[in-house]
Short mmCIF file of C-alpha atoms and ligand atoms in Angstrom, two decimals:
data_model
loop_
_atom_site.label_atom_id
_atom_site.label_comp_id
_atom_site.label_asym_id
_atom_site.label_seq_id
_atom_site.Cartn_x
_atom_site.Cartn_y
_atom_site.Cartn_z
CA MET A 1 -56.27 31.09 -14.62
CA SER A 2 -54.04 30.61 -16.93
CA LEU A 3 -52.83 32.68 -20.09
CA GLU A 4 -55.25 30.87 -22.26
CA ASP A 5 -58.10 32.04 -20.06
CA LEU A 6 -57.71 35.80 -20.44
CA PRO A 7 -60.19 37.25 -23.10
CA SER A 8 -59.67 38.17 -26.68
CA LEU A 9 -57.17 42.05 -26.90
CA ARG A 10 -59.93 43.45 -28.30
CA GLU A 11 -62.01 42.38 -25.91
CA ALA A 12 -59.62 43.76 -22.91
CA LEU A 13 -59.23 46.95 -24.99
CA GLU A 14 -62.73 47.52 -24.66
CA ALA A 15 -63.21 45.91 -21.43
CA HIS A 16 -60.65 48.83 -20.42
CA GLY A 17 -62.42 51.79 -22.87
CA LEU A 18 -58.39 52.07 -24.24
CA TRP A 19 -57.64 52.80 -28.20
CA ALA A 20 -53.70 53.70 -29.46
CA LYS A 21 -52.88 56.92 -29.12
CA LYS A 22 -51.45 58.32 -31.83
CA ALA A 23 -48.15 59.94 -29.85
CA PHE A 24 -46.75 56.81 -28.13
CA GLY A 25 -46.42 55.44 -32.29
CA GLN A 26 -49.60 52.92 -30.84
CA HIS A 27 -50.63 50.21 -34.11
CA PHE A 28 -51.49 46.89 -31.81
CA LEU A 29 -51.11 43.83 -33.54
CA LEU A 30 -54.38 42.12 -32.30
CA ASP A 31 -53.73 38.48 -34.26
CA LEU A 32 -52.41 36.32 -32.29
CA ASN A 33 -51.42 34.41 -35.18
CA VAL A 34 -49.06 37.66 -36.24
CA THR A 35 -47.55 37.65 -32.76
CA ARG A 36 -46.64 34.24 -32.62
CA LYS A 37 -44.99 33.71 -35.58
CA ILE A 38 -42.48 36.78 -33.96
CA ALA A 39 -42.40 34.63 -30.85
CA ARG A 40 -40.87 31.84 -33.53
CA LEU A 41 -38.38 33.96 -35.49
CA ALA A 42 -37.23 35.38 -32.04
CA GLN A 43 -35.85 31.45 -31.27
CA VAL A 44 -36.62 32.13 -27.64
CA GLY A 45 -38.31 30.09 -25.53
CA GLU A 46 -37.98 28.44 -21.64
CA GLY A 47 -34.50 29.93 -19.59
CA ASP A 48 -34.65 32.50 -21.94
CA HIS A 49 -35.04 35.69 -20.35
CA VAL A 50 -36.39 38.75 -22.82
CA ILE A 51 -36.80 41.90 -22.94
CA GLU A 52 -39.83 43.57 -25.10
CA VAL A 53 -40.48 47.76 -25.17
CA GLY A 54 -43.92 48.31 -25.39
CA PRO A 55 -46.24 46.06 -24.56
CA GLY A 56 -49.28 48.09 -24.84
CA PRO A 57 -52.69 45.69 -24.90
CA GLY A 58 -49.92 42.35 -24.59
CA GLY A 59 -51.02 40.28 -27.64
CA LEU A 60 -46.76 39.80 -28.77
CA THR A 61 -46.42 38.87 -25.20
CA ARG A 62 -49.16 36.55 -24.66
CA ALA A 63 -47.48 35.18 -27.93
CA LEU A 64 -43.89 34.70 -26.23
CA LEU A 65 -44.40 34.39 -22.46
CA GLU A 66 -46.43 30.50 -24.89
CA THR A 67 -42.93 29.99 -25.70
CA GLY A 68 -41.68 29.50 -21.45
CA ALA A 69 -39.70 32.07 -22.13
CA ARG A 70 -39.49 34.49 -19.20
CA VAL A 71 -40.34 38.27 -20.29
CA THR A 72 -39.64 41.39 -18.60
CA ALA A 73 -42.07 44.39 -20.38
CA VAL A 74 -41.42 48.05 -20.54
CA GLU A 75 -44.53 50.78 -21.18
CA MET A 76 -44.07 53.90 -21.01
CA ASP A 77 -47.86 54.32 -21.49
CA GLU A 78 -49.88 53.96 -18.34
CA ARG A 79 -52.74 53.63 -19.46
CA PHE A 80 -51.86 50.12 -20.09
CA ARG A 81 -50.89 49.29 -16.52
CA PRO A 82 -54.24 47.25 -15.23
CA LEU A 83 -54.41 44.72 -18.28
CA LEU A 84 -51.45 44.41 -18.24
CA GLN A 85 -51.45 43.71 -14.67
CA GLU A 86 -54.37 41.19 -15.93
CA VAL A 87 -51.67 39.08 -17.82
CA ALA A 88 -48.92 39.06 -15.41
CA ASP A 89 -51.84 38.00 -12.55
CA VAL A 90 -51.56 34.80 -15.03
CA ALA A 91 -48.62 34.21 -15.80
CA PRO A 92 -46.03 34.58 -13.02
CA ASN A 93 -43.20 34.58 -15.62
CA LEU A 94 -43.55 38.64 -17.03
CA ALA A 95 -42.58 41.19 -15.09
CA LEU A 96 -43.76 44.72 -16.06
CA VAL A 97 -41.81 47.65 -15.83
CA PHE A 98 -43.80 51.36 -16.45
CA ALA A 99 -40.78 53.57 -18.28
CA ASP A 100 -39.39 55.07 -21.36
CA ALA A 101 -37.01 52.58 -23.01
CA LEU A 102 -34.80 55.26 -24.13
CA LYS A 103 -34.30 56.02 -20.53
CA VAL A 104 -34.03 52.55 -18.63
CA ASP A 105 -30.73 50.83 -17.69
CA GLU A 106 -30.98 47.08 -19.85
CA ALA A 107 -28.09 45.77 -18.00
CA ALA A 108 -30.17 46.31 -14.47
CA ILE A 109 -33.27 44.72 -15.52
CA ALA A 110 -31.09 41.58 -17.07
CA ALA A 111 -29.00 41.52 -14.27
CA GLY A 112 -25.54 39.88 -15.75
CA GLN A 113 -27.31 37.52 -17.02
CA PRO A 114 -28.30 37.51 -21.38
CA ALA A 115 -31.35 38.31 -22.67
CA HIS A 116 -33.53 38.97 -25.81
CA LEU A 117 -34.61 41.86 -26.70
CA VAL A 118 -37.65 41.98 -28.83
CA SER A 119 -40.42 44.46 -30.02
CA ASN A 120 -43.71 46.08 -32.15
CA LEU A 121 -40.92 48.83 -32.44
CA PRO A 122 -42.68 52.42 -32.05
CA TYR A 123 -42.36 54.21 -34.93
CA ASN A 124 -40.97 57.53 -33.51
CA VAL A 125 -38.16 56.04 -31.67
CA GLY A 126 -37.41 52.86 -33.48
CA THR A 127 -34.29 53.45 -34.13
CA PRO A 128 -33.14 55.84 -31.33
CA LEU A 129 -33.38 52.31 -29.51
CA LEU A 130 -32.03 50.56 -32.08
CA ILE A 131 -29.02 52.32 -32.12
CA LYS A 132 -28.65 52.38 -27.94
CA TRP A 133 -29.13 49.22 -27.96
CA LEU A 134 -26.15 48.21 -30.62
CA THR A 135 -24.11 51.28 -29.07
CA GLY A 136 -24.82 51.16 -25.43
CA PRO A 137 -22.74 49.92 -22.87
CA TRP A 138 -25.44 46.84 -22.72
CA THR A 139 -25.85 44.55 -26.15
CA PRO A 140 -28.83 42.29 -26.09
CA LYS A 141 -28.04 38.35 -26.89
CA SER A 142 -30.21 38.88 -30.35
CA LEU A 143 -32.58 41.33 -31.92
CA THR A 144 -36.33 41.07 -32.56
CA LEU A 145 -38.18 43.35 -34.08
CA MET A 146 -40.57 45.48 -35.85
CA PHE A 147 -39.93 48.53 -37.86
CA GLN A 148 -41.38 50.31 -40.65
CA ARG A 149 -40.44 48.74 -44.02
CA GLU A 150 -38.56 51.70 -44.90
CA VAL A 151 -36.43 51.45 -42.22
CA ALA A 152 -36.37 47.62 -41.98
CA ASP A 153 -34.51 48.20 -45.84
CA ARG A 154 -32.32 50.81 -44.43
CA ILE A 155 -31.24 48.26 -41.59
CA THR A 156 -30.23 45.38 -44.36
CA GLU A 157 -29.64 46.85 -47.62
CA GLY A 158 -25.86 46.43 -48.67
CA PRO A 159 -23.89 48.90 -50.53
CA GLY A 160 -25.64 49.83 -54.13
CA ASP A 161 -28.82 49.72 -53.00
CA GLU A 162 -31.21 52.93 -52.36
CA ALA A 163 -31.45 52.71 -48.64
CA TYR A 164 -28.38 51.73 -48.19
CA GLY A 165 -26.63 54.41 -45.25
CA ARG A 166 -25.79 55.22 -41.94
CA LEU A 167 -27.89 52.95 -39.84
CA ALA A 168 -27.07 50.37 -42.62
CA VAL A 169 -23.16 50.38 -41.82
CA ILE A 170 -24.15 50.85 -37.99
CA VAL A 171 -26.50 47.98 -37.76
CA GLN A 172 -24.07 45.76 -40.02
CA ALA A 173 -20.77 45.95 -38.07
CA THR A 174 -22.16 46.01 -35.10
CA CYS A 175 -24.95 42.88 -36.08
CA LYS A 176 -25.63 39.52 -39.11
CA ALA A 177 -29.06 41.17 -39.84
CA ARG A 178 -31.68 39.41 -42.22
CA ARG A 179 -35.54 40.75 -42.95
CA VAL A 180 -37.49 38.37 -41.32
CA LEU A 181 -41.10 38.14 -42.33
CA ASP A 182 -42.89 40.71 -43.68
CA ALA A 183 -46.39 42.43 -42.48
CA PRO A 184 -48.78 44.25 -44.31
CA ALA A 185 -49.96 47.61 -42.83
CA ARG A 186 -53.20 45.59 -42.50
CA ALA A 187 -52.73 43.32 -40.40
CA PHE A 188 -52.13 46.65 -37.73
CA THR A 189 -54.90 47.56 -35.22
CA PRO A 190 -55.00 50.70 -36.37
CA PRO A 191 -53.71 50.34 -39.60
CA PRO A 192 -50.34 52.23 -39.83
CA LYS A 193 -49.72 54.08 -43.61
CA VAL A 194 -47.21 52.38 -43.99
CA ASP A 195 -46.58 48.68 -44.57
CA SER A 196 -43.80 47.29 -41.45
CA ALA A 197 -41.01 44.17 -41.66
CA VAL A 198 -39.64 42.29 -38.45
CA VAL A 199 -35.89 42.64 -39.33
CA ARG A 200 -33.34 40.11 -36.70
CA LEU A 201 -30.70 40.80 -35.58
CA GLU A 202 -27.55 39.43 -34.23
CA PRO A 203 -24.59 40.65 -32.47
CA LEU A 204 -21.26 39.55 -33.63
CA ALA A 205 -19.09 38.36 -31.25
CA GLU A 206 -15.74 40.21 -33.18
CA ARG A 207 -17.62 43.63 -32.02
CA PRO A 208 -15.68 47.30 -32.50
CA GLY A 209 -15.54 49.12 -29.42
CA PRO A 210 -16.68 51.88 -27.99
CA GLU A 211 -13.93 54.04 -29.60
CA ARG A 212 -14.16 52.83 -33.15
CA LEU A 213 -17.90 52.42 -32.94
CA ASP A 214 -17.51 57.15 -32.36
CA ALA A 215 -14.92 57.54 -35.36
CA LEU A 216 -17.00 55.01 -37.12
CA GLN A 217 -20.55 57.42 -36.11
CA LYS A 218 -18.16 60.00 -37.70
CA VAL A 219 -17.34 58.91 -40.47
CA THR A 220 -20.25 57.31 -41.87
CA ALA A 221 -22.15 60.95 -40.42
CA ALA A 222 -19.73 62.89 -42.68
CA ALA A 223 -19.55 60.99 -46.22
CA PHE A 224 -23.18 59.89 -45.95
CA GLY A 225 -24.50 63.79 -45.46
CA GLN A 226 -23.26 64.29 -49.05
CA ARG A 227 -23.43 61.00 -50.24
CA ARG A 228 -23.87 61.94 -53.69
CA LYS A 229 -20.51 63.50 -53.62
CA MET A 230 -17.54 61.67 -54.04
CA LEU A 231 -15.60 60.75 -50.91
CA ARG A 232 -12.10 63.51 -50.56
CA SER A 233 -15.21 65.65 -50.76
CA SER A 234 -17.91 65.03 -48.32
CA LEU A 235 -14.68 64.06 -46.52
CA LYS A 236 -12.20 66.52 -46.61
CA VAL A 237 -13.30 67.79 -42.86
CA LEU A 238 -11.98 64.41 -41.31
CA GLY A 239 -8.67 64.07 -43.40
CA GLY A 240 -8.77 64.08 -46.96
CA GLU A 241 -7.45 62.23 -49.45
CA GLU A 242 -4.43 61.47 -47.22
CA LEU A 243 -7.17 59.27 -45.19
CA ILE A 244 -9.29 57.97 -47.69
CA LEU A 245 -5.90 56.45 -49.36
CA ALA A 246 -5.05 55.11 -45.84
CA ALA A 247 -8.23 53.44 -45.34
CA GLY A 248 -7.13 51.67 -49.24
CA LEU A 249 -9.54 53.75 -50.82
CA ASP A 250 -10.30 55.45 -53.97
CA PRO A 251 -11.18 59.00 -53.40
CA GLN A 252 -13.51 59.23 -55.89
CA SER A 253 -16.16 56.88 -54.83
CA ARG A 254 -19.26 57.79 -53.26
CA ALA A 255 -19.70 57.29 -49.61
CA GLU A 256 -23.17 54.67 -51.27
CA VAL A 257 -21.12 51.98 -52.46
CA ILE A 258 -18.36 51.66 -50.17
CA PRO A 259 -19.35 47.85 -48.25
CA VAL A 260 -18.91 48.30 -44.02
CA ALA A 261 -15.65 47.62 -44.16
CA GLY A 262 -14.57 49.87 -45.61
CA PHE A 263 -15.73 52.39 -43.61
CA LEU A 264 -14.15 50.75 -40.49
CA ALA A 265 -11.07 50.89 -42.23
CA LEU A 266 -11.82 54.92 -42.49
CA ALA A 267 -13.01 54.89 -38.90
CA ASP A 268 -9.31 52.75 -38.05
CA ALA A 269 -7.52 55.59 -40.37
CA TRP A 270 -9.33 58.62 -38.72
CA LEU A 271 -8.64 57.00 -35.32
CA ALA A 272 -5.14 56.89 -36.06
CA ARG A 273 -3.90 60.51 -37.15
CA ARG A 274 -5.08 61.37 -34.01
N1 SAM B 301 -46.75 45.58 -28.93
C1 SAM B 301 -47.79 45.91 -28.96
C2 SAM B 301 -48.67 45.20 -30.50
O1 SAM B 301 -47.59 44.78 -31.36
O2 SAM B 301 -49.48 45.44 -30.09
C3 SAM B 301 -48.63 46.98 -29.41
C4 SAM B 301 -46.63 47.38 -30.44
S1 SAM B 301 -46.76 49.92 -30.57
C5 SAM B 301 -46.50 49.88 -32.24
C6 SAM B 301 -45.90 50.27 -29.62
C7 SAM B 301 -45.92 50.57 -27.79
O3 SAM B 301 -45.17 51.02 -27.56
C8 SAM B 301 -46.39 51.39 -27.76
O4 SAM B 301 -48.13 50.27 -26.70
C9 SAM B 301 -46.61 52.29 -26.60
O5 SAM B 301 -47.21 52.75 -25.71
C10 SAM B 301 -44.74 51.81 -26.67
N2 SAM B 301 -44.24 53.06 -26.79
C11 SAM B 301 -44.03 53.77 -26.96
N3 SAM B 301 -42.75 54.66 -27.48
C12 SAM B 301 -42.73 53.57 -25.59
C13 SAM B 301 -41.56 54.01 -25.13
N4 SAM B 301 -40.49 55.33 -25.39
N5 SAM B 301 -40.37 53.10 -24.11
C14 SAM B 301 -41.41 52.32 -23.92
N6 SAM B 301 -42.58 51.58 -24.02
C15 SAM B 301 -43.26 52.81 -25.48
#
C-alpha cells in the first residue's frame, strides 16, 4: 500500500467515527488540492524535516509526505491516533507524537537538525504557538502557517495599518513575513465563522537575542497597551521622554506609526538605562 491507496479523508473520518471538536479548534481541510497548494508554499521536499502541528485527519500531512519530506506530526487529540497510524503504516517518513504542541520540545524532535514548521493552526492556540516558535530557545528554518485572516493581518501589516500592533512588531523583528494564500471559510469542514490565510515566515539571520526580545516585548506591551496615546504618556513608566529621545523618536508620536526599527531602538534604549 502507498499514500495513493489510502481512503479519501472523508471516508477515513467516517470509518473511524470522527467528527470535529470545537474545543480543539478543529476545522479540517479535506480538499487535497488545497493542502497540496500549502505544501508547495512551504517549499519543502526530499531531505527536509517538517514538524506539522495538529494533523487531525491528515490532509496536510498527506500533501507534505507527497513532497518527499520527512514529517513529524504533533497532535493533541488522541482520537486521531488509529487514523493517523494508518497513514504512518504506508508512509515510513511519518512520525507521530501525541502531545500538546505548547509543551513539546521541538529541539528534541528536530534532534539538532534544521526543521520547518507547517500547520493549519488550531485557532485557540495559534498566537501563543507562534510566540513560542519566534521567541523560544528553538527556531524553525521556516514557518508556513494557516491563521484566521484577522490574525494573519496582525502578523503582516505595517505602521499606519489598522492591524499593526505588538504581534506584527515581534514577528517582523524576527522574520520576513508575507501573506501567501487566502482561504475562504468554505474551504474548511466544518466552515469556521471567519476566513483564513496562510502566512509564510522566514526567520532573519540577524535576529534579536533573548534579552533584546524581552525588552521588545516590554516596550511594545506598554506602547500598544494605550495605542491612541502619545508615546511620552504610554511609556512613562519605562522612562518617558528621556527614553524616547534616546531611541531617536518623537515623544508626541503614537505607537501605531512607529516602525519595527523604532521599537528595537526603544528596546535598546531601555536596556541601556537599566
Ligand atoms: N491539519 C488538519 C487539517 O488541516 O485538516 C487539522 C487542522 S485543525 C484547524 C487543528 C488541529 O490541531 C486539530 O487536529 C486539533 O486537534 C489540533 N490541536 C489543537 N490544539 C493542539 C495543541 N495544543 N497541540 C497539538 N495539536 C493541537
